[in-house]
XYZ file of C-alpha atoms in Angstrom:
390
model
C 54.940 123.354 77.594
C 54.760 126.932 76.272
C 57.701 129.188 77.125
C 56.011 132.361 75.617
C 55.666 135.123 78.222
C 53.389 138.333 78.714
C 56.036 140.562 77.536
C 55.888 142.271 73.968
C 58.458 140.405 71.777
C 61.229 141.324 69.542
C 62.581 138.755 66.985
C 66.220 139.012 66.857
C 67.871 137.280 63.976
C 71.393 136.037 65.185
C 72.210 135.258 68.782
C 75.938 135.882 68.260
C 78.295 138.825 69.403
C 76.072 141.760 68.373
C 72.712 139.805 68.895
C 73.527 138.979 72.507
C 76.282 141.299 73.151
C 74.602 144.538 72.043
C 71.119 144.726 70.778
C 69.741 141.963 72.907
C 70.613 144.293 75.826
C 68.802 147.306 74.243
C 65.614 145.476 73.498
C 65.464 143.748 76.875
C 65.876 147.093 78.867
C 63.198 148.628 76.797
C 60.820 145.967 78.206
C 60.676 143.335 75.347
C 61.075 139.628 75.424
C 64.055 138.890 72.958
C 63.229 135.904 70.856
C 66.507 134.869 69.164
C 66.435 133.109 65.754
C 69.551 131.066 65.155
C 70.465 127.701 63.878
C 73.337 126.633 66.253
C 71.776 123.706 68.355
C 73.788 124.474 71.541
C 72.711 128.100 71.601
C 68.991 127.282 71.020
C 68.916 124.668 73.713
C 70.671 126.920 76.425
C 68.675 129.859 75.698
C 65.370 127.936 75.941
C 66.614 126.220 79.006
C 67.893 129.269 81.008
C 65.655 131.915 79.576
C 68.407 134.419 80.117
C 72.109 135.185 79.519
C 75.002 137.088 81.230
C 76.373 140.121 79.539
C 79.732 141.284 80.920
C 80.296 144.949 80.113
C 83.909 146.196 80.211
C 84.257 149.699 81.028
C 87.478 151.783 81.293
C 87.596 151.254 85.046
C 85.258 148.589 86.106
C 83.191 145.344 84.657
C 79.470 145.207 85.079
C 77.658 141.879 84.720
C 73.980 142.143 83.495
C 71.404 139.547 83.193
C 69.431 139.704 80.019
C 66.008 138.274 80.344
C 63.499 137.163 79.465
C 64.928 135.491 76.345
C 64.075 132.475 74.312
C 65.033 130.890 70.879
C 63.466 129.568 67.805
C 65.512 127.337 65.038
C 65.834 129.522 62.129
C 65.263 126.421 59.879
C 61.725 126.111 61.144
C 60.189 128.663 58.726
C 56.572 128.406 60.034
C 57.743 128.907 63.774
C 59.779 132.151 62.791
C 56.858 133.507 60.634
C 54.420 133.100 63.502
C 56.785 134.939 65.975
C 57.286 137.851 63.253
C 53.368 137.995 62.852
C 53.263 138.702 66.608
C 56.361 140.798 67.188
C 56.461 144.549 68.003
C 59.510 144.620 65.499
C 62.584 142.581 64.453
C 66.173 142.912 63.916
C 69.049 141.151 62.013
C 72.596 140.672 63.098
C 73.651 137.665 61.026
C 76.366 139.119 58.614
C 75.540 140.246 55.018
C 76.456 136.789 53.655
C 73.438 135.189 55.526
C 71.308 138.209 55.379
C 69.543 137.109 52.350
C 68.641 133.704 53.798
C 66.361 135.462 56.249
C 64.124 136.767 53.361
C 61.734 133.671 53.087
C 60.705 133.733 56.741
C 60.372 137.569 56.642
C 58.034 137.343 53.723
C 56.016 134.428 55.503
C 55.769 136.298 58.643
C 54.848 139.770 56.775
C 52.063 137.628 54.807
C 50.673 136.370 58.400
C 50.909 139.876 59.868
C 49.072 141.393 57.025
C 46.207 138.586 57.063
C 45.638 139.258 60.689
C 45.444 142.956 60.233
C 48.679 143.627 62.019
C 50.603 146.866 61.687
C 53.907 147.506 59.887
C 56.940 145.380 60.717
C 60.109 147.319 61.091
C 63.204 145.293 61.074
C 66.633 146.828 62.171
C 69.560 145.610 60.076
C 72.682 145.581 62.026
C 75.000 144.659 59.230
C 77.064 147.646 58.866
C 76.833 147.581 55.057
C 75.172 150.655 53.104
C 72.177 149.689 50.776
C 71.832 146.049 52.285
C 68.057 146.879 52.679
C 67.723 147.236 48.927
C 69.200 143.647 48.436
C 67.092 142.166 51.122
C 63.814 143.984 49.981
C 64.282 142.714 46.451
C 64.486 139.025 47.769
C 61.672 139.478 50.229
C 59.421 140.754 47.269
C 59.957 137.553 45.343
C 58.448 135.515 48.233
C 55.421 137.716 48.602
C 52.073 136.605 46.920
C 50.574 140.191 47.481
C 53.255 142.752 46.576
C 51.208 145.523 48.414
C 52.555 143.818 51.796
C 56.065 144.773 50.874
C 54.691 148.312 51.715
C 54.289 147.445 55.367
C 57.965 146.356 55.767
C 60.375 148.887 57.136
C 63.996 147.758 56.441
C 65.968 150.111 58.668
C 69.855 150.178 58.357
C 71.910 150.832 61.257
C 75.392 151.807 62.520
C 76.699 149.331 65.072
C 79.505 150.978 66.962
C 79.778 148.849 70.079
C 83.039 147.053 70.142
C 82.612 143.202 70.951
C 85.859 141.148 71.170
C 86.456 137.539 70.145
C 85.949 135.416 73.317
C 88.664 132.804 74.124
C 87.503 129.104 73.616
C 88.004 128.726 77.410
C 85.431 131.342 78.181
C 82.934 129.898 75.576
C 83.421 126.559 77.247
C 82.665 127.825 80.597
C 79.588 129.575 79.513
C 78.331 129.223 75.969
C 75.940 132.168 76.606
C 78.151 134.679 77.970
C 78.736 137.624 75.990
C 81.523 140.449 76.560
C 81.366 144.115 75.211
C 82.361 147.494 75.859
C 79.660 149.646 77.633
C 78.930 151.863 74.503
C 75.017 151.629 73.958
C 74.088 153.777 71.018
C 72.710 152.148 67.793
C 72.201 154.746 65.012
C 69.074 154.073 62.798
C 67.866 155.397 59.463
C 64.804 157.282 60.358
C 63.693 157.554 56.681
C 63.451 153.861 56.375
C 60.916 153.440 59.250
C 57.357 152.594 58.386
C 54.755 154.157 60.764
C 55.893 155.149 64.280
C 59.532 154.432 65.026
C 59.966 151.822 67.959
C 60.767 153.724 71.111
C 63.936 152.197 72.524
C 66.457 154.045 74.746
C 69.746 153.652 72.941
C 68.536 153.859 69.532
C 69.043 157.275 67.754
C 67.145 157.906 64.616
C 68.869 160.274 62.178
C 67.943 161.877 58.962
C 71.356 161.988 57.520
C 72.194 158.251 57.745
C 74.842 158.066 55.016
C 77.060 160.688 56.679
C 76.725 158.595 59.802
C 77.803 155.373 57.913
C 80.667 157.405 56.572
C 81.725 158.640 60.076
C 81.700 155.045 61.413
C 83.690 153.681 58.522
C 86.142 156.466 58.033
C 86.744 157.726 61.504
C 85.963 154.767 63.701
C 86.899 151.613 61.512
C 89.794 153.598 59.925
C 91.361 154.759 63.526
C 90.958 151.184 64.688
C 92.761 149.695 61.583
C 95.563 152.083 61.706
C 95.888 151.327 65.548
C 96.083 147.546 64.738
C 98.491 147.797 61.801
C 100.896 150.438 63.221
C 100.491 148.408 66.664
C 101.264 145.112 64.963
C 104.631 146.465 63.624
C 105.499 147.849 67.018
C 105.119 144.321 68.468
C 101.885 145.094 70.578
C 99.307 142.341 70.999
C 96.310 144.279 71.973
C 94.706 147.772 70.709
C 94.913 149.433 74.117
C 98.680 148.595 74.319
C 99.186 149.944 70.811
C 97.236 153.176 71.428
C 99.364 153.786 74.538
C 102.478 153.693 72.488
C 103.122 157.504 71.657
C 104.141 156.620 67.991
C 100.967 154.701 67.275
C 98.633 156.926 69.547
C 99.802 160.067 67.621
C 99.422 158.561 64.294
C 95.890 157.290 65.092
C 94.914 160.832 66.499
C 96.279 162.513 63.407
C 94.626 159.977 60.953
C 91.220 160.541 62.510
C 91.599 164.277 62.433
C 92.491 164.033 58.650
C 89.315 162.201 58.088
C 87.296 164.399 60.437
C 88.302 167.434 58.402
C 87.430 165.715 55.135
C 83.822 164.673 56.462
C 83.168 168.097 57.674
C 83.883 169.577 54.299
C 81.862 166.793 52.626
C 78.813 167.090 54.689
C 78.956 170.752 55.834
C 79.172 169.582 59.636
C 80.362 171.535 62.505
C 83.867 170.594 63.332
C 83.636 170.332 67.291
C 81.130 167.510 67.598
C 83.060 165.538 65.001
C 86.231 166.208 66.810
C 84.686 165.178 70.170
C 83.458 161.914 68.505
C 87.132 161.034 67.353
C 88.547 162.013 71.054
C 85.794 159.792 72.518
C 86.980 156.824 70.149
C 90.475 157.237 71.214
C 89.292 157.040 74.928
C 87.361 153.820 73.934
C 90.295 152.270 72.113
C 92.323 152.839 75.403
C 89.959 150.449 77.179
C 92.389 147.754 78.563
C 89.294 145.939 80.083
C 88.077 145.038 76.618
C 91.235 143.103 75.759
C 90.873 143.443 72.198
C 93.602 142.152 69.889
C 95.349 143.827 67.061
C 94.993 140.236 65.204
C 91.107 140.568 65.413
C 91.036 144.180 64.361
C 93.515 143.857 61.607
C 91.914 140.597 60.349
C 91.511 140.256 56.638
C 93.603 143.098 55.433
C 92.722 142.274 51.677
C 89.228 143.508 52.441
C 90.251 146.397 54.496
C 92.497 147.410 51.831
C 89.761 147.808 49.112
C 89.166 151.041 47.315
C 86.052 151.775 49.178
C 86.633 150.353 52.492
C 88.139 152.256 55.751
C 91.638 152.924 54.638
C 92.087 153.763 51.018
C 88.370 155.151 51.004
C 89.203 157.482 53.843
C 92.415 158.555 52.132
C 90.663 159.258 48.674
C 87.938 161.259 50.566
C 90.649 163.504 52.051
C 92.219 163.789 48.788
C 88.875 164.872 47.220
C 88.600 167.647 49.816
C 92.214 168.864 49.834
C 93.079 167.380 52.894
C 96.652 165.371 53.022
C 96.050 161.877 54.364
C 99.765 161.480 55.453
C 98.834 159.240 58.587
C 96.177 157.175 56.710
C 98.884 156.373 53.996
C 101.083 155.226 56.975
C 98.285 153.015 58.032
C 97.918 151.595 54.662
C 101.603 150.949 54.323
C 101.564 149.227 57.674
C 98.604 146.969 56.586
C 100.651 145.682 53.691
C 103.071 144.427 56.182
C 100.465 142.715 58.351
C 101.244 139.050 58.470
C 100.093 137.248 61.606
C 99.766 133.575 61.531
C 96.271 132.235 61.130
C 94.965 135.066 59.060
C 94.621 133.562 55.252
C 93.870 136.959 53.728
C 97.169 138.303 55.372
C 99.154 135.406 54.022
C 97.529 135.876 50.420
C 98.416 139.576 50.504
C 102.133 138.544 51.483
C 102.351 136.278 48.398
C 100.875 138.812 46.194
C 103.560 141.300 47.409
C 106.305 138.645 46.751
C 105.168 137.529 43.422
C 103.761 140.846 41.911
C 105.384 143.670 43.802
C 104.065 146.835 45.518
C 102.534 148.734 42.490
C 100.628 145.647 41.319
C 99.204 145.241 44.732
C 98.212 148.813 45.105
C 96.460 148.700 41.728
C 94.708 145.322 41.988
C 93.936 145.399 45.682
C 93.593 149.013 46.492
C 92.238 150.249 43.079
C 95.138 152.831 42.806
C 96.869 153.802 39.470
C 100.663 153.657 40.369
C 101.251 157.315 39.118
C 98.533 158.550 41.336
C 99.100 160.933 44.232
C 97.950 158.322 47.045
C 100.059 155.399 45.637
C 103.054 157.760 45.777
C 102.374 158.547 49.374
C 101.928 154.971 50.197
C 105.230 154.115 48.601
C 106.868 156.857 50.589
C 105.320 155.421 53.704
C 106.064 151.970 52.870
C 110.130 152.646 52.327
C 111.100 152.572 55.843
C 108.983 149.470 56.477
C 111.131 147.454 53.844
C 108.337 147.206 51.095
């Protein structure tokens, strides 16, 4: 029995927290049937049996539960079925994680070939992977699978900035309803207008921008950085959740000032007007205070080794500040706090603590953060780390 519908379709690779918890809502509310592509049998079965799922949005003062429909699912291992869906779809989207993204390439190439053979229009694919230049990697792999290289000209790989916060659900919640998704009520998806082929899909909640790299930097160095500082300082202050941490005057002030540091640096870097950027940071602080979201410092701070890399949210933000003569005092405090982050069940945090014990602070700053021990930022981090016992 066919389970197709009369709605135009969007092929959504990934039925996880972003697929169901964010973009599935945008596509559905724009009038599309969402065809999820995944490999988890339980998800595939449940989506095809129900043809809908529940999305619980946690606002600052209320919950709202939506039913997202119509939806269905295709097994990602069935390349022919996926290619058939892509040949007919209005557009597609990925939210699978950068590590899995390249595995989508063969199906994309097959779908694109079918689409071109049938005289179909361009295929635009939104990439919800939060990694700059992931489109270049994917395009290179897709090209290897295309018999006709010209077909690649009809493929738009549109990078996006995902800002909706989606907390981890408990095992109990997942057991009660494996399709339930929980997220905050923020609904804006920033997309790179220059990457779209043909007319951009008209979807309320998608904001097409011409200065996409700046929006990536804004997300990484204000949103992700501020979130991380709240988690790491909050952890040291004994808080379990982000909203508890940000309500602590010591943590809240540090986060506010850290975001102000990068706001100023970004305005100098991109020539932005200061007021809209400051308003963005103020709204982020409001969102961090959302108790209904229940986001934990353990989740937000998870994998400190990655988050302390030279180009990531903390060290990258601090270096940007120094490049523009802004002193990253509070960001340095956040970095020092990250070096003390040691919750149970986080292998990266355990590895970081072992490195500190075996090699010492200066070696970790050089090997993990890419900072020369004699440099200005390393000195600021050492000063901030002293009161923390590092």
